[in-house]
XYZ file of C-alpha atoms in Angstrom:
314
model
C 16.327 -24.068 8.949
C 14.933 -26.308 11.622
C 12.216 -24.169 13.115
C 8.498 -25.113 12.267
C 7.584 -21.474 11.517
C 9.154 -19.923 8.427
C 10.326 -16.213 8.965
C 10.694 -13.338 6.359
C 12.790 -10.191 6.456
C 10.005 -7.704 4.937
C 10.769 -4.283 3.642
C 8.318 -1.388 3.195
C 9.581 1.479 1.374
C 7.137 4.487 1.677
C 7.125 8.118 0.445
C 8.353 9.316 3.551
C 9.465 6.246 5.853
C 11.215 3.062 5.569
C 9.554 -0.125 7.887
C 11.847 -3.243 8.169
C 10.600 -6.260 9.956
C 10.311 -10.105 10.603
C 7.133 -11.624 9.737
C 6.219 -15.047 10.208
C 4.301 -17.425 7.648
C 0.973 -16.675 9.293
C 1.233 -12.809 8.828
C 2.285 -12.121 12.525
C 4.713 -9.025 12.970
C 7.328 -10.504 15.185
C 9.618 -7.274 15.054
C 9.481 -4.079 13.299
C 11.624 -0.862 13.287
C 10.958 2.461 11.324
C 12.905 5.214 9.839
C 11.562 8.464 8.931
C 12.931 10.874 5.999
C 12.184 13.817 4.002
C 12.741 13.862 0.064
C 13.890 10.156 -0.149
C 16.780 9.372 -2.425
C 18.513 6.094 -3.614
C 21.013 6.476 -1.210
C 18.772 7.416 1.762
C 16.866 4.381 0.975
C 19.901 1.778 0.932
C 21.170 3.332 4.048
C 17.968 2.981 5.962
C 17.335 -0.336 4.736
C 20.730 -1.760 5.995
C 20.604 0.106 9.211
C 17.062 -1.218 10.135
C 17.585 -4.946 8.911
C 20.997 -5.297 10.403
C 19.609 -4.233 13.792
C 16.496 -6.537 13.361
C 18.557 -9.502 12.199
C 20.851 -9.423 15.207
C 18.086 -9.071 17.530
C 17.545 -12.433 18.988
C 13.886 -11.612 20.202
C 12.283 -13.113 16.922
C 14.253 -16.568 17.034
C 12.567 -19.704 18.053
C 16.416 -21.198 18.024
C 19.441 -19.170 18.397
C 21.017 -19.842 15.114
C 17.628 -19.283 13.098
C 17.969 -17.334 9.938
C 14.964 -15.973 7.531
C 13.948 -18.136 4.943
C 13.656 -15.047 2.293
C 13.169 -11.287 1.791
C 10.151 -9.553 0.352
C 10.311 -5.654 -0.483
C 7.374 -3.273 -1.136
C 8.066 -0.938 -3.817
C 6.398 2.311 -4.575
C 5.696 3.278 -8.009
C 6.707 1.160 -11.210
C 8.356 -2.185 -10.527
C 9.767 -4.921 -12.713
C 9.326 -7.607 -10.448
C 10.787 -10.202 -12.869
C 14.018 -8.383 -13.227
C 14.277 -7.146 -9.793
C 13.972 -3.532 -10.725
C 12.499 -0.610 -9.006
C 11.760 1.343 -12.287
C 10.503 4.622 -11.234
C 8.645 6.535 -8.244
C 6.985 9.687 -9.262
C 7.057 11.016 -5.668
C 10.877 10.680 -4.931
C 11.982 10.604 -8.592
C 14.021 7.295 -7.913
C 14.413 5.278 -11.051
C 16.507 2.067 -12.418
C 17.317 0.801 -8.866
C 18.264 -3.039 -9.039
C 17.091 -3.445 -5.491
C 16.806 -7.404 -5.594
C 20.571 -7.550 -6.413
C 21.199 -5.059 -3.635
C 19.338 -6.912 -1.024
C 20.467 -10.397 -2.202
C 24.026 -9.335 -2.384
C 24.117 -8.067 1.195
C 21.986 -10.720 2.754
C 22.140 -13.813 0.742
C 18.566 -14.914 0.645
C 16.230 -15.260 -2.240
C 14.425 -11.766 -2.531
C 11.176 -10.960 -4.199
C 9.639 -7.393 -5.008
C 6.433 -5.897 -6.236
C 4.737 -2.503 -6.436
C 3.590 -1.769 -2.961
C -0.159 -1.813 -3.709
C -0.155 -5.124 -5.837
C 1.620 -6.437 -2.954
C -1.184 -5.322 -0.514
C -3.720 -7.078 -2.671
C -1.683 -10.214 -2.536
C -1.390 -9.860 1.325
C -4.882 -9.114 1.649
C -5.625 -12.273 -0.389
C -3.341 -14.472 1.855
C -3.800 -12.933 5.424
C -6.955 -10.728 5.273
C -10.380 -10.150 3.854
C -9.375 -11.660 0.529
C -8.864 -15.128 2.058
C -12.940 -15.741 1.088
C -13.018 -14.259 -2.455
C -11.172 -14.787 -5.502
C -11.569 -11.244 -6.955
C -11.359 -7.728 -5.255
C -9.864 -4.265 -5.449
C -7.326 -2.783 -2.937
C -7.371 0.892 -2.794
C -4.553 2.499 -1.160
C -4.770 6.194 0.238
C -1.484 7.214 1.716
C 1.385 9.972 0.652
C 0.150 8.628 -2.654
C -2.874 6.890 -4.009
C -2.659 3.456 -6.173
C -4.603 0.304 -6.755
C -4.193 -3.467 -6.923
C -6.591 -6.067 -8.256
C -6.920 -9.681 -7.524
C -9.042 -11.332 -10.529
C -10.009 -14.925 -10.311
C -7.302 -15.745 -7.777
C -4.329 -13.819 -9.714
C -2.959 -10.581 -9.451
C -3.916 -8.466 -12.369
C -0.727 -6.905 -13.726
C -1.041 -5.391 -17.186
C 1.027 -5.387 -20.313
C 3.868 -3.603 -18.415
C 3.159 -4.802 -14.623
C 1.209 -1.248 -14.151
C -2.144 -2.424 -14.073
C -4.659 -0.555 -11.443
C -2.730 2.601 -11.119
C -5.911 4.280 -10.061
C -4.438 7.067 -8.163
C -4.186 8.560 -11.661
C -7.751 8.435 -12.705
C -9.105 11.899 -12.904
C -11.646 13.038 -10.586
C -11.585 16.617 -10.854
C -11.795 18.276 -14.297
C -8.837 20.663 -14.894
C -7.910 20.000 -11.319
C -4.704 20.362 -9.151
C -1.267 19.279 -10.316
C -0.564 15.619 -9.421
C 3.121 14.279 -8.877
C 2.472 12.218 -12.364
C 2.190 15.362 -14.219
C -1.548 15.390 -14.853
C -4.126 17.309 -13.243
C -7.155 16.350 -11.244
C -5.928 12.995 -10.486
C -7.275 10.888 -7.011
C -3.812 11.267 -5.594
C -3.858 15.012 -6.063
C -6.941 15.137 -3.812
C -7.421 12.119 -1.841
C -3.765 11.437 -0.359
C -2.521 12.817 2.751
C -0.736 15.903 0.947
C -4.080 16.291 -1.110
C -6.123 16.472 1.892
C -3.783 18.955 3.621
C -3.518 21.029 0.308
C -7.547 21.178 0.162
C -7.799 22.170 3.950
C -5.209 24.898 3.508
C -7.204 26.293 0.335
C -10.232 26.159 2.166
C -9.046 27.676 5.579
C -5.626 29.258 5.083
C -4.267 26.916 7.583
C -1.632 24.278 7.159
C -2.156 20.859 9.050
C -1.568 17.391 8.407
C -4.107 14.702 7.023
C -4.237 13.118 10.607
C -4.933 16.532 12.262
C -7.445 17.358 10.170
C -9.235 14.021 10.761
C -8.911 14.791 14.584
C -11.003 18.420 13.741
C -13.483 16.377 11.650
C -14.241 14.004 14.658
C -14.684 17.285 16.875
C -17.193 18.663 14.339
C -15.020 21.025 12.449
C -17.254 21.831 9.385
C -14.164 22.414 6.949
C -12.573 19.214 7.781
C -15.634 17.487 7.608
C -16.164 18.886 4.116
C -12.853 17.607 3.219
C -13.632 13.970 4.202
C -17.119 14.380 2.444
C -15.155 15.361 -0.573
C -12.719 12.245 -0.113
C -15.764 10.063 -0.097
C -16.896 11.536 -3.182
C -13.363 11.205 -5.077
C -13.238 7.612 -3.948
C -16.715 6.863 -5.011
C -15.895 7.941 -8.592
C -12.911 5.594 -8.510
C -14.667 2.457 -7.223
C -17.384 3.032 -9.650
C -14.991 2.828 -12.665
C -13.225 0.042 -11.556
C -16.309 -2.174 -10.142
C -18.115 -1.371 -13.015
C -15.554 -2.555 -15.322
C -14.646 -5.793 -13.383
C -17.824 -6.704 -11.369
C -15.776 -7.031 -8.091
C -17.552 -8.172 -4.884
C -15.369 -6.340 -2.517
C -13.238 -3.185 -2.383
C -10.549 -2.822 0.394
C -8.939 0.541 1.535
C -5.644 0.771 3.042
C -2.878 3.272 3.592
C -2.405 5.823 6.302
C -5.480 7.659 5.484
C -7.735 4.474 5.946
C -7.414 5.323 9.455
C -10.034 7.659 8.835
C -12.363 5.357 7.019
C -15.235 6.107 9.530
C -15.124 9.695 8.262
C -15.289 9.158 4.660
C -17.085 5.947 4.325
C -20.660 7.330 4.747
C -19.813 9.883 1.787
C -18.547 6.861 -0.373
C -22.032 5.147 0.146
C -23.849 8.452 -0.257
C -22.163 9.213 -3.682
C -21.570 5.556 -5.129
C -25.069 5.298 -6.669
C -24.019 8.316 -8.835
C -20.855 6.326 -10.316
C -21.677 2.677 -9.657
C -24.248 0.506 -11.793
C -25.851 -0.727 -8.624
C -28.009 -3.325 -10.044
C -25.336 -5.124 -11.339
C -23.187 -4.791 -8.038
C -25.970 -4.711 -5.434
C -23.949 -6.745 -2.722
C -20.627 -4.760 -3.082
C -18.588 -4.828 0.398
C -16.145 -1.930 1.042
C -13.937 -2.563 4.164
C -10.724 -1.015 5.664
C -7.746 -3.489 5.294
C -7.676 -6.491 7.831
C -3.926 -5.933 7.968
C -3.741 -2.535 9.397
C -0.972 0.142 9.413
C 1.657 -2.214 8.513
C -0.312 -3.976 5.676
C 2.486 -3.248 3.105
C 5.139 -4.924 5.390
C 3.168 -7.889 5.984
C 1.935 -8.322 2.298
C 5.792 -8.084 1.249
C 6.291 -11.267 3.115
C 3.149 -12.786 1.758
C 4.598 -11.860 -1.659
C 7.752 -13.475 -0.784
C 6.334 -16.740 0.535
C 4.338 -17.171 -2.823
C 7.555 -16.783 -4.689
C 9.645 -19.271 -2.557
C 6.649 -21.464 -3.123
C 6.678 -20.979 -6.732
C 3.111 -20.474 -6.547
C 1.035 -18.667 -9.587
C -0.196 -15.534 -8.011
């Protein structure tokens, strides 16, 4: 490829949407397209990726030269992922399991492909393009359709023995609490995720609204909505305390769709954090919304693919 700037085909597989885009090596989104769906299945995911990727690749607007091609593919996988073997192992929300997605993508597009769990990817992307550029260790907490964590420790992604480290969405924040998609009760995901926010508001008021609609009510002073986001801060403070007490990290980054309401729950995190964090050991802890915005996973999949192409030890 003769272009000076490398381009990556990036795929973000979410619980209710597929986002596909072209990202350049500096983390800029040159083109992106989204498809929403209910009750995702492997067949729906495959069809959506192909439809969106084919359309984007055929569009010349992102190209510096007419015959330019992407250099590689990165894909963000929800749930458990075996990145070394190119396997999407299991997603609790959709039930998709044992999907050899690298084989599928390389077979269709003939480019080296790299996959990783979506939140691990977001930690890698924040490291390359966002707040993580200035620190070697930090915790990335996702709050969206589900909840999960990614940890960069001394410049390396913390993977764990089965590549499943930092599943913070399944830390218990309410004793004997609501059922979580993982099968447990009282998990962060059951309360702090968008569906969890909606469920709590419905239980409190009898009204069924989206997390975004509830955030609008909170900004207009609705007492029930404000209570929900105060609880959001409490649950996140419990998880942040557990993680930071264990690893002594200087930075927490919060991303995912619900992070758009950061201003509503951040004061509550700070209010409750002293109850769960050893403050004397972590006096300068920073908590920030992601620098990568709504498309964090899409940008981060490209970052991970670039590290893979460069054979970097990340």
